[in-house]
CSV table of C-alpha atoms in Angstrom, one decimal:
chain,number,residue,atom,x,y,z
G,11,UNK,CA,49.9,131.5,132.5
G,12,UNK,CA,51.5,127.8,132.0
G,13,UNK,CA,52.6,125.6,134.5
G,14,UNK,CA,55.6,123.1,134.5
G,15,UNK,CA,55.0,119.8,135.4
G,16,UNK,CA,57.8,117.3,136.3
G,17,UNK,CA,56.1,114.7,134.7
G,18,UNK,CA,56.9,116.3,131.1
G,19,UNK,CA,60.6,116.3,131.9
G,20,UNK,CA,63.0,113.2,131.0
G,21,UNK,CA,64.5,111.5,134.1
G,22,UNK,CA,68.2,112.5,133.3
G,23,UNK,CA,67.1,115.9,132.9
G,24,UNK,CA,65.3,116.3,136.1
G,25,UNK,CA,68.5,114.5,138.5
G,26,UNK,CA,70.8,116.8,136.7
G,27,UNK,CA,70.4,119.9,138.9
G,28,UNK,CA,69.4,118.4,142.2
G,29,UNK,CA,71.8,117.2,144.2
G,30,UNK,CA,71.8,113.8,146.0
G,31,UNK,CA,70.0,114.8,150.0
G,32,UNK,CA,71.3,113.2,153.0
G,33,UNK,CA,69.2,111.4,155.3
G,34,UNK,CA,67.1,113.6,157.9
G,35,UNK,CA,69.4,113.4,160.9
G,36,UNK,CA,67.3,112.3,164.5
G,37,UNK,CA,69.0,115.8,165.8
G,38,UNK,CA,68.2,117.8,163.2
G,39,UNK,CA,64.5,117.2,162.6
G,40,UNK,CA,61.3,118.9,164.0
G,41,UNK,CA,63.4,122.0,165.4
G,42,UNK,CA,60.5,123.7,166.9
G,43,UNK,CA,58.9,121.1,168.5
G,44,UNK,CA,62.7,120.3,170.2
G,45,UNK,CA,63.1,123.4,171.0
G,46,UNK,CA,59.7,124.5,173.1
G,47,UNK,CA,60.0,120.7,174.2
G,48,UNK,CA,63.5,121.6,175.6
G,49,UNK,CA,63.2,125.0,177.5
G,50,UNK,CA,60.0,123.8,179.1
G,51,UNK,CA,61.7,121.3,180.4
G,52,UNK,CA,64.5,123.2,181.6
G,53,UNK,CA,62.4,125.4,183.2
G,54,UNK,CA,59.6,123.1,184.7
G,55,UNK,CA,60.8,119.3,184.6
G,56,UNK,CA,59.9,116.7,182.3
G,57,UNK,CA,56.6,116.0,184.6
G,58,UNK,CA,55.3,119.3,183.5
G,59,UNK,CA,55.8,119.0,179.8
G,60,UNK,CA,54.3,115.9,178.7
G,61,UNK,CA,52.0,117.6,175.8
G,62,UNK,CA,55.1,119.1,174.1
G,63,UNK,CA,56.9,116.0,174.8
G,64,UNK,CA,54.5,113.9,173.2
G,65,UNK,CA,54.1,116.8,170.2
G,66,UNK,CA,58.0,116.4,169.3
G,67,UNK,CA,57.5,112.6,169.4
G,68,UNK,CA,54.8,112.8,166.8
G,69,UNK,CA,56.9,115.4,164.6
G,70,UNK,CA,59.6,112.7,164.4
G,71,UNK,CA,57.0,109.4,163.7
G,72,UNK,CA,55.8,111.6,161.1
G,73,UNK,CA,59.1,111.8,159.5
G,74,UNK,CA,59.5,108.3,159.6
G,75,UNK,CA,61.7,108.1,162.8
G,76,UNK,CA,60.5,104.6,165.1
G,77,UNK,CA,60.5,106.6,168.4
């Protein structure tokens, strides 16, 4: 079995089918850790959820956002 490596493929060749990607909106990224960050603290306060609150913050550094 051979494998194709992007490397072995001219420049032009390789933009031609990919399309140009937006920046990562802020709202958009780390949709899990939002969401269990979100229902926990609708349902026991910020105070309570500091772990998942720190968890989403880290999802977002990690995707380059300066929180």
């Amino acid at each position: 079995m051979s494998t194709v490596c992007a490397a072995g493929v001219e420049p032009a060749q390789a933009a031609e089918g990919i399309q140009e990607k937006k920046p990562l909106k802020p709202c958009c990224a780390c949709p899990d850790t939002k969401r269990a960050r979100d229902a926990c603290i609708i349902e026991k306060g910020e105070e309570s959820c500091t772990d998942l609150i720190e968890a989403h913050k880290e999802c977002m550094r990690a995707l380059g956002f300066k929180i």
